Amino acid sequence: MIASTPALRNGSREPVINRIAQRRIASRSKWVRCVGSQWIGARRYRPSYRSCESISVLKSRSEQFRQNFIDGWESEGASLAVFVKGKKVVDVWGGYADKQAARKWEQDTISVTFSSTKAVAAVCIAILADRGRLKYDDLVSKHWPDFAKNDKGNITIEWVLAHISGLQYFDTEITKEMAFDHNLMRSAIQSEVPKTPPGSTFAYHAFTYGWLVDQIIRHTDEKHRGIGQFFREEIAEPNGIDYHIGLSSTEEYRVARVVLQSTADFLSELWHDPKAVIPIIKFYTTGKNHYMAKAFSNPSWVDIMDKCTVNDPEQHAMEQAAALGIGNARSLASIFNLLVTGRLIGEQTLTRIEKPVLKEVELFGSSPLAMGLGFFHHPNEGAETSYLIGHSGFGCQQVIFDTKNQIVFAYVTNGMKAGVYDGCRNYARIHKAVLDTVKRRKED
C-alpha cells in the first residue's frame, strides 16, 4: 500500500506515517539499478526498459529482485542477470558493495562467486574436450603419468568433475606458498592417497576440485596454461567478460566486501524454511573427523564460515577454481550464454555435458543429487529427462542454464545466506519467476 502511494510534491503536507514508511522502505531497498535506467529508490519503483529485449521478462524479474531488498532478505548487495536465446533481458544490481564504507554496488562491482566458480572451470575442460585435447573418460594419468602414484591410476577426468575421484580432501597441509606455485601443488597431489575407493563415493570436492582441474588443464592444454590464464585468454578477453580466476591487483577496488550472515538473518531464514539451514547446522554439528570438516579445514587460511578470509586481496589473486572466482551476475551469465548458444563448444560436446554422470546421495547430504561433468543437474519443471544445469556457491551464489530453451540466469551476492539453490529464498523467488515466464511463453 505504502509502496504504491505516490509521493506528494509538497513534502511538508505528506502524512508523517507515509514519510516514515517511505524512509524505512528506502533503507531496506537500498538502491537498485537496471540496464538503461536511473536509480530506483523508495519513491521511484519502475525502471526504464528501453535497453532491454523483453519488457515483460525484465519487469517481473526486476520486481522480484527489488522485493528481496524491501523484505529485508538482501541485507548487503546483489546482482541478477538473465539471457534468453543469446540476448540479455535482465541486468539489475543493488544494495551495497561495502555497507560499512557506504560504498554502493555499482554496475562494475564484482564479488567472490565461491563454488559457482567450479562451473566456469568445467566450461574450460569442455573446451579442451571439444578440441580433442582430452576425453572425459580418459584416465588422468594418461595426460599426467605421475598422478597414478599412490593408487590413483584408475581415476578418470569424469570422476574428478563428478566428485567421485576419492580426493575430496588432501592430507598434505596446503600453504599459501603452495597455492601460488603449481609445481608445489602438483607434487602435493601426486603424494595423495584416495580417501574412498575412486569411482565409488559421491563426496563433494570443496577445494580440491580447483587444484585438480588446474593440473588437468596444464597437462592437456597445448600451451600448458593454468586455469586462470586459460580462462582469461580463451573466454574472458575475446568476449569482453568481466570474470576472473586470479584477479589483478589493479581491479581490487571494484570487489565487494563479503559479509557473513548475522544471527538475526539466520533465524529469519530458519523461520521461513527450516530445511534451508540444515546444511549449515550439519556442518557445525558434525565431528572433526568427518570428511566435510577435513575438506573445509584445509587450507586452514581459507575460512568462509567464521572469519570470511575471502576478503583478503591475496586470496583474490589466487587461481583457485573451486571457490575464488570473481565476477558479477552479468559476467557469470555471459559465460554460459556463450556455452548454450554454441559459441564455445560444438553440439556433440554440449550434448555430453547435458547428461548427468550419477544420481545419488552425496556423502554429506540427505537426498539424491544428479551430478554431471562439473555441474549439478536439477529436474526441469518436474521432467526427469530434462535438466536445469549449473552450480551453486556458498552464500546464495547461483548460475543456471537451460540448453533446450537457451536460457541462462545468474545471481551473485556479497551478503551470505544459509540456503543454496532453491533453498535460498532470495534466489528461489527469482528462479520461480523466470521459469513461470518461460512456461507462459510456451503456452502462448
Coordinates of C-alpha atoms in Angstrom, one line a residue:
M1 CA 0.0 0.0 0.0
I2 CA 2.7 2.4 1.0
A3 CA 5.0 1.4 -1.9
S4 CA 2.3 2.2 -4.4
T5 CA 1.4 5.5 -2.9
P6 CA 2.8 8.4 -5.0
A7 CA 4.9 11.0 -3.0
L8 CA 3.3 14.4 -2.7
R9 CA 5.2 17.3 -4.2
N10 CA 4.9 19.3 -1.0
G11 CA 6.9 17.2 1.4
S12 CA 5.6 19.1 4.4
R13 CA 2.0 18.1 3.6
E14 CA 2.8 14.4 3.3
P15 CA 1.4 12.4 6.2
V16 CA 4.1 11.6 8.8
I17 CA 3.4 7.9 8.7
N18 CA 3.9 7.8 5.0
R19 CA 7.2 9.6 5.3
I20 CA 8.4 7.2 8.0
A21 CA 7.3 4.2 5.9
Q22 CA 9.0 5.6 2.8
R23 CA 12.3 6.0 4.7
R24 CA 12.1 2.5 6.0
I25 CA 11.5 1.1 2.6
A26 CA 14.4 3.2 1.2
S27 CA 16.8 2.0 3.9
R28 CA 15.8 -1.6 3.1
S29 CA 15.6 -1.5 -0.7
K30 CA 18.9 0.5 -0.8
W31 CA 19.5 1.3 -4.4
V32 CA 18.6 -0.9 -7.4
R33 CA 19.6 -0.2 -11.0
C34 CA 18.6 -1.6 -14.3
V35 CA 20.1 -1.5 -17.8
G36 CA 19.2 1.8 -19.3
S37 CA 17.5 3.2 -16.2
Q38 CA 18.1 5.7 -13.4
W39 CA 18.4 4.8 -9.8
I40 CA 15.4 3.1 -8.4
G41 CA 14.8 4.3 -4.8
A42 CA 11.9 4.4 -2.4
R43 CA 9.9 6.9 -4.5
R44 CA 10.7 5.6 -7.9
Y45 CA 9.9 1.9 -8.4
R46 CA 9.7 1.3 -12.1
P47 CA 12.9 1.0 -14.2
S48 CA 13.2 2.1 -17.8
Y49 CA 13.1 -0.8 -20.2
R50 CA 14.4 0.9 -23.3
S51 CA 17.7 -1.0 -23.4
C52 CA 16.2 -4.4 -22.7
E53 CA 14.9 -7.1 -25.1
S54 CA 11.8 -8.0 -23.2
I55 CA 9.7 -5.7 -21.1
S56 CA 7.6 -8.4 -19.5
V57 CA 10.6 -10.5 -18.6
L58 CA 12.6 -7.6 -17.2
K59 CA 9.7 -6.1 -15.2
S60 CA 8.7 -9.3 -13.5
R61 CA 12.2 -10.4 -12.6
S62 CA 13.4 -6.9 -11.6
E63 CA 10.4 -6.6 -9.2
Q64 CA 11.3 -9.9 -7.6
F65 CA 14.9 -8.8 -7.2
R66 CA 13.8 -5.5 -5.7
Q67 CA 11.5 -7.3 -3.3
N68 CA 14.4 -9.1 -1.7
F69 CA 15.7 -5.7 -0.5
I70 CA 12.3 -4.5 0.6
D71 CA 11.6 -7.6 2.6
G72 CA 15.0 -7.3 4.3
W73 CA 16.2 -10.6 2.8
E74 CA 19.1 -9.0 1.0
S75 CA 21.0 -7.1 3.7
E76 CA 24.1 -6.2 1.6
G77 CA 24.3 -6.1 -2.2
A78 CA 23.5 -8.3 -5.2
S79 CA 23.2 -8.6 -8.9
L80 CA 20.9 -10.6 -11.2
A81 CA 21.2 -11.3 -15.0
V82 CA 19.1 -13.3 -17.4
F83 CA 19.9 -14.2 -21.0
V84 CA 17.3 -15.7 -23.4
K85 CA 18.4 -17.1 -26.7
G86 CA 21.6 -15.1 -26.7
K87 CA 20.1 -11.8 -25.6
K88 CA 20.5 -10.2 -22.3
V89 CA 17.0 -9.4 -21.0
V90 CA 17.7 -8.7 -17.3
D91 CA 20.7 -6.9 -15.8
V92 CA 20.0 -5.4 -12.4
W93 CA 22.1 -4.7 -9.3
G94 CA 21.5 -3.0 -6.0
G95 CA 22.5 -2.6 -2.3
Y96 CA 26.0 -2.1 -1.0
A97 CA 29.4 -3.4 -2.1
D98 CA 30.6 -2.4 1.3
K99 CA 27.9 -1.2 3.7
Q100 CA 30.3 -0.1 6.4
A101 CA 32.0 2.2 3.9
A102 CA 28.7 3.3 2.4
R103 CA 30.0 2.0 -1.0
K104 CA 27.1 1.1 -3.2
W105 CA 27.0 -1.9 -5.6
E106 CA 27.7 -0.3 -9.0
Q107 CA 27.4 -1.6 -12.5
D108 CA 31.0 -2.8 -12.5
T109 CA 31.1 -4.2 -8.9
I110 CA 32.4 -7.7 -8.8
S111 CA 32.3 -10.2 -5.9
V112 CA 33.6 -13.7 -5.0
T113 CA 31.3 -16.3 -6.5
F114 CA 32.5 -19.2 -4.3
S115 CA 31.7 -22.7 -5.7
S116 CA 29.9 -21.3 -8.7
T117 CA 33.5 -21.0 -10.0
K118 CA 33.5 -24.7 -10.4
A119 CA 31.1 -24.5 -13.3
V120 CA 33.3 -22.0 -15.0
A121 CA 36.3 -24.4 -14.6
A122 CA 34.1 -27.2 -16.1
V123 CA 33.5 -25.0 -19.2
C124 CA 37.3 -24.7 -19.6
I125 CA 37.5 -28.5 -19.5
A126 CA 34.6 -28.8 -22.0
I127 CA 36.5 -26.5 -24.5
L128 CA 39.6 -28.8 -24.3
A129 CA 37.3 -31.8 -24.8
D130 CA 35.7 -30.2 -27.8
R131 CA 39.1 -29.5 -29.3
G132 CA 40.1 -33.1 -28.8
R133 CA 42.8 -32.4 -26.3
L134 CA 41.2 -34.8 -23.8
K135 CA 38.2 -37.1 -23.4
Y136 CA 36.1 -37.2 -20.3
D137 CA 36.6 -40.9 -19.8
D138 CA 40.4 -40.6 -20.1
L139 CA 42.5 -41.6 -17.1
V140 CA 44.0 -38.5 -15.6
S141 CA 47.3 -40.4 -15.7
K142 CA 47.1 -40.6 -19.5
H143 CA 48.0 -36.9 -19.6
W144 CA 49.8 -36.7 -16.2
P145 CA 51.6 -40.0 -15.6
D146 CA 52.8 -39.2 -12.1
F147 CA 49.2 -38.7 -10.9
A148 CA 48.9 -42.5 -10.9
K149 CA 51.1 -42.7 -7.8
N150 CA 49.6 -43.9 -4.6
D151 CA 46.6 -45.9 -6.1
K152 CA 45.2 -43.1 -8.3
G153 CA 45.9 -44.8 -11.6
N154 CA 42.2 -45.6 -12.3
I155 CA 40.8 -42.1 -11.7
T156 CA 39.3 -40.6 -14.8
I157 CA 38.7 -36.9 -15.7
E158 CA 35.0 -37.6 -15.4
W159 CA 35.3 -38.8 -11.9
V160 CA 37.2 -35.6 -10.8
L161 CA 34.4 -33.4 -12.3
A162 CA 31.7 -35.6 -10.8
H163 CA 33.3 -35.5 -7.3
I164 CA 33.8 -39.3 -7.2
S165 CA 37.6 -39.4 -7.5
G166 CA 38.1 -40.1 -3.8
L167 CA 40.2 -36.9 -3.4
Q168 CA 37.6 -34.9 -1.5
Y169 CA 40.3 -33.6 0.8
F170 CA 44.1 -33.6 0.9
D171 CA 46.2 -34.9 3.8
T172 CA 49.0 -32.5 2.9
E173 CA 48.6 -29.2 4.6
I174 CA 48.2 -26.6 1.8
T175 CA 50.1 -23.5 2.4
K176 CA 49.7 -20.1 0.6
E177 CA 53.1 -20.7 -1.0
M178 CA 51.8 -23.9 -2.5
A179 CA 48.6 -22.3 -3.6
F180 CA 50.6 -19.8 -5.7
D181 CA 53.0 -22.4 -7.1
H182 CA 51.5 -25.0 -9.4
N183 CA 54.7 -27.1 -9.3
L184 CA 54.3 -27.5 -5.5
M185 CA 50.7 -28.3 -5.9
R186 CA 51.4 -30.9 -8.5
S187 CA 53.8 -32.7 -6.1
A188 CA 51.4 -32.5 -3.3
I189 CA 48.6 -34.0 -5.3
Q190 CA 50.8 -36.8 -6.6
S191 CA 51.6 -37.8 -3.0
E192 CA 47.9 -38.0 -2.0
V193 CA 46.1 -41.3 -1.5
P194 CA 42.3 -41.6 -2.3
K195 CA 40.2 -41.3 0.8
T196 CA 37.4 -43.5 -0.6
P197 CA 37.7 -46.0 -3.5
P198 CA 37.8 -44.0 -6.7
G199 CA 34.5 -44.1 -8.6
S200 CA 32.5 -45.4 -5.6
T201 CA 31.5 -42.5 -3.4
F202 CA 29.9 -39.1 -4.2
A203 CA 31.8 -36.8 -1.9
Y204 CA 32.0 -33.1 -2.7
H205 CA 35.5 -31.8 -3.5
A206 CA 35.1 -28.4 -1.9
F207 CA 38.6 -27.1 -2.5
T208 CA 40.5 -29.9 -4.1
Y209 CA 38.4 -29.7 -7.3
G210 CA 40.1 -26.4 -8.2
W211 CA 43.6 -27.6 -7.9
L212 CA 42.8 -30.9 -9.7
V213 CA 41.2 -29.2 -12.6
D214 CA 44.0 -26.7 -12.8
Q215 CA 46.5 -29.5 -13.2
I216 CA 44.4 -31.4 -15.7
I217 CA 44.3 -28.2 -17.9
R218 CA 48.0 -27.7 -17.5
H219 CA 48.6 -31.2 -18.7
T220 CA 46.2 -31.2 -21.7
D221 CA 46.4 -27.6 -23.0
E222 CA 48.9 -27.4 -25.8
K223 CA 50.3 -24.2 -24.2
H224 CA 50.3 -25.7 -20.7
R225 CA 48.4 -22.8 -19.3
G226 CA 46.9 -22.8 -15.9
I227 CA 43.1 -22.4 -15.3
G228 CA 43.3 -18.6 -14.8
Q229 CA 45.3 -17.9 -17.9
F230 CA 43.4 -20.4 -20.0
F231 CA 40.0 -18.9 -19.0
R232 CA 41.3 -15.3 -19.5
E233 CA 42.7 -15.9 -23.0
E234 CA 40.1 -18.3 -24.3
I235 CA 36.9 -16.9 -22.8
A236 CA 37.1 -13.6 -20.9
E237 CA 39.3 -11.4 -23.1
P238 CA 37.9 -12.4 -26.5
N239 CA 34.4 -11.8 -25.3
G240 CA 34.8 -8.9 -23.0
I241 CA 33.7 -10.8 -19.9
D242 CA 34.5 -9.3 -16.5
Y243 CA 35.1 -12.5 -14.7
H244 CA 38.4 -13.5 -13.1
I245 CA 40.1 -16.6 -11.8
G246 CA 43.1 -14.8 -10.3
L247 CA 42.3 -11.1 -10.0
S248 CA 44.8 -8.4 -10.9
S249 CA 45.5 -6.0 -8.1
T250 CA 44.5 -3.2 -10.3
E251 CA 40.9 -4.4 -10.2
E252 CA 40.8 -4.8 -6.5
Y253 CA 39.0 -1.5 -5.9
R254 CA 35.8 -2.9 -7.5
V255 CA 35.5 -6.0 -5.3
A256 CA 32.5 -6.2 -2.9
R257 CA 33.2 -7.0 0.7
V258 CA 31.8 -10.3 1.6
V259 CA 29.8 -10.2 4.9
L260 CA 28.9 -13.2 7.0
Q261 CA 25.3 -13.8 7.9
S262 CA 24.0 -12.2 11.1
T263 CA 22.3 -14.3 13.7
A264 CA 19.1 -12.4 13.0
D265 CA 19.2 -13.2 9.3
F266 CA 20.0 -16.8 10.0
L267 CA 16.9 -17.0 12.3
S268 CA 14.8 -15.3 9.7
E269 CA 15.9 -18.0 7.1
L270 CA 15.2 -20.7 9.7
W271 CA 11.7 -19.3 10.3
H272 CA 11.0 -19.0 6.6
D273 CA 12.2 -22.5 5.7
P274 CA 13.8 -24.8 8.3
K275 CA 15.1 -27.2 5.7
A276 CA 17.2 -24.4 4.1
V277 CA 19.6 -24.1 7.1
I278 CA 20.1 -27.9 7.6
P279 CA 23.5 -28.0 5.7
I280 CA 24.9 -25.2 7.9
I281 CA 23.6 -26.9 11.1
K282 CA 25.1 -30.2 10.0
F283 CA 28.4 -28.6 9.3
Y284 CA 28.7 -27.2 12.8
T285 CA 27.5 -30.4 14.5
T286 CA 29.5 -33.0 12.6
G287 CA 32.7 -34.4 14.1
K288 CA 36.1 -33.0 13.1
N289 CA 37.0 -36.4 11.5
H290 CA 34.1 -36.2 9.1
Y291 CA 35.3 -35.7 5.5
M292 CA 33.4 -32.4 5.1
A293 CA 35.2 -31.0 8.2
K294 CA 38.5 -32.1 6.8
A295 CA 37.6 -30.7 3.4
F296 CA 36.8 -27.2 4.7
S297 CA 39.7 -27.0 7.2
N298 CA 42.5 -27.5 4.6
P299 CA 43.7 -24.9 3.6
S300 CA 43.3 -23.5 7.1
W301 CA 43.8 -19.9 5.9
V302 CA 40.6 -20.0 3.9
D303 CA 37.7 -19.6 6.3
I304 CA 34.3 -18.9 4.8
M305 CA 32.3 -19.9 7.8
D306 CA 33.6 -17.9 10.8
K307 CA 36.1 -15.3 9.6
C308 CA 35.4 -14.6 6.0
T309 CA 39.0 -14.5 4.9
V310 CA 38.0 -14.3 1.2
N311 CA 38.1 -10.6 1.6
D312 CA 41.9 -10.8 1.5
P313 CA 43.2 -9.4 -1.8
E314 CA 45.9 -12.1 -1.7
Q315 CA 43.2 -14.8 -2.0
H316 CA 41.6 -12.9 -4.8
A317 CA 44.8 -13.2 -6.8
M318 CA 44.9 -17.0 -6.5
E319 CA 43.9 -19.1 -9.4
Q320 CA 41.7 -21.3 -7.3
A321 CA 38.9 -22.5 -9.5
A322 CA 36.9 -24.3 -6.7
A323 CA 35.9 -21.2 -4.7
L324 CA 37.7 -17.9 -5.6
G325 CA 36.3 -16.9 -9.0
I326 CA 35.3 -13.2 -9.0
G327 CA 32.7 -11.5 -11.1
N328 CA 29.0 -10.5 -11.1
A329 CA 25.8 -11.9 -12.3
R330 CA 26.2 -10.3 -15.8
S331 CA 29.7 -11.7 -16.3
L332 CA 28.8 -15.1 -14.9
A333 CA 25.7 -15.5 -17.0
S334 CA 27.6 -14.2 -20.1
I335 CA 29.9 -17.2 -19.9
F336 CA 27.1 -19.7 -20.0
N337 CA 25.2 -17.7 -22.6
L338 CA 28.2 -18.3 -24.9
L339 CA 28.0 -22.0 -24.0
V340 CA 24.3 -22.6 -24.7
T341 CA 24.4 -20.7 -28.0
G342 CA 27.3 -22.8 -29.3
R343 CA 30.0 -20.2 -29.3
L344 CA 32.4 -22.1 -27.0
I345 CA 31.8 -25.7 -27.9
G346 CA 30.1 -27.8 -30.5
E347 CA 26.8 -29.6 -30.3
Q348 CA 28.3 -33.0 -29.6
T349 CA 30.2 -31.8 -26.5
L350 CA 27.2 -29.8 -25.3
T351 CA 25.0 -32.9 -25.6
R352 CA 27.6 -34.7 -23.5
I353 CA 27.5 -32.2 -20.6
E354 CA 23.7 -32.2 -20.7
K355 CA 23.7 -35.7 -19.3
P356 CA 24.3 -36.4 -15.6
V357 CA 27.0 -38.8 -14.6
L358 CA 25.3 -40.0 -11.4
K359 CA 22.3 -39.5 -9.2
E360 CA 22.8 -40.5 -5.6
V361 CA 23.1 -39.1 -2.1
E362 CA 26.2 -37.1 -1.5
L363 CA 28.2 -38.3 1.5
F364 CA 27.3 -35.2 3.5
G365 CA 23.8 -34.9 2.1
S366 CA 20.4 -36.4 2.8
S367 CA 18.7 -36.7 -0.6
P368 CA 19.8 -37.8 -4.1
L369 CA 21.5 -35.3 -6.3
A370 CA 22.3 -35.6 -10.0
M371 CA 25.9 -34.6 -10.8
G372 CA 27.4 -34.3 -14.2
L373 CA 30.7 -33.1 -15.7
G374 CA 31.3 -30.4 -13.2
F375 CA 27.7 -29.3 -13.0
F376 CA 24.7 -30.1 -10.8
H377 CA 21.6 -31.2 -12.8
H378 CA 18.2 -30.2 -11.4
P379 CA 14.9 -31.6 -12.8
N380 CA 13.4 -29.0 -15.2
E381 CA 9.7 -28.4 -14.3
G382 CA 9.4 -32.0 -13.0
A383 CA 10.7 -33.7 -16.1
E384 CA 13.2 -36.4 -15.3
T385 CA 14.8 -36.3 -18.7
S386 CA 15.3 -32.5 -18.9
Y387 CA 17.5 -30.7 -16.6
L388 CA 18.4 -27.2 -15.4
I389 CA 22.2 -27.3 -15.2
G390 CA 24.6 -25.2 -13.2
H391 CA 26.3 -24.7 -9.9
S392 CA 25.5 -23.1 -6.6
G393 CA 28.0 -21.2 -4.5
F394 CA 28.3 -20.6 -0.8
G395 CA 26.1 -17.7 0.5
C396 CA 23.4 -17.9 -2.3
Q397 CA 25.6 -17.6 -5.5
Q398 CA 24.0 -19.3 -8.5
V399 CA 24.3 -19.9 -12.2
I400 CA 21.8 -22.0 -14.1
F401 CA 21.4 -22.7 -17.7
D402 CA 18.8 -24.5 -19.8
T403 CA 20.3 -25.7 -23.1
K404 CA 16.9 -26.6 -24.6
N405 CA 15.4 -23.1 -24.3
Q406 CA 18.8 -21.3 -24.3
I407 CA 18.1 -19.6 -21.0
V408 CA 20.8 -18.6 -18.5
F409 CA 20.3 -16.8 -15.2
A410 CA 22.8 -15.9 -12.5
Y411 CA 22.6 -14.4 -9.0
V412 CA 25.6 -13.0 -7.2
T413 CA 25.6 -11.5 -3.7
N414 CA 28.1 -10.4 -1.1
G415 CA 25.7 -11.0 1.8
M416 CA 26.0 -14.6 2.9
K417 CA 22.9 -16.8 3.4
A418 CA 22.5 -20.3 4.8
G419 CA 20.4 -21.8 1.9
V420 CA 21.7 -22.8 -1.5
Y421 CA 19.9 -23.2 -4.9
D422 CA 16.1 -23.1 -4.3
G423 CA 16.8 -23.4 -0.6
C424 CA 18.0 -19.8 -0.7
R425 CA 14.8 -17.8 -0.6
N426 CA 16.3 -14.7 -2.3
Y427 CA 17.2 -16.8 -5.4
A428 CA 14.2 -19.1 -5.2
R429 CA 11.6 -16.4 -5.8
I430 CA 13.6 -15.2 -8.9
H431 CA 14.2 -18.8 -10.1
K432 CA 10.4 -19.4 -10.0
A433 CA 9.6 -16.2 -11.7
V434 CA 12.0 -17.0 -14.6
L435 CA 10.6 -20.5 -15.1
D436 CA 7.0 -19.3 -14.8
T437 CA 7.7 -16.8 -17.6
V438 CA 9.2 -19.5 -19.8
K439 CA 6.2 -21.7 -19.2
R440 CA 3.8 -18.9 -20.1
R441 CA 5.7 -18.2 -23.3
K442 CA 5.4 -21.8 -24.3
E443 CA 1.7 -21.8 -23.7
D444 CA 1.1 -18.6 -25.7

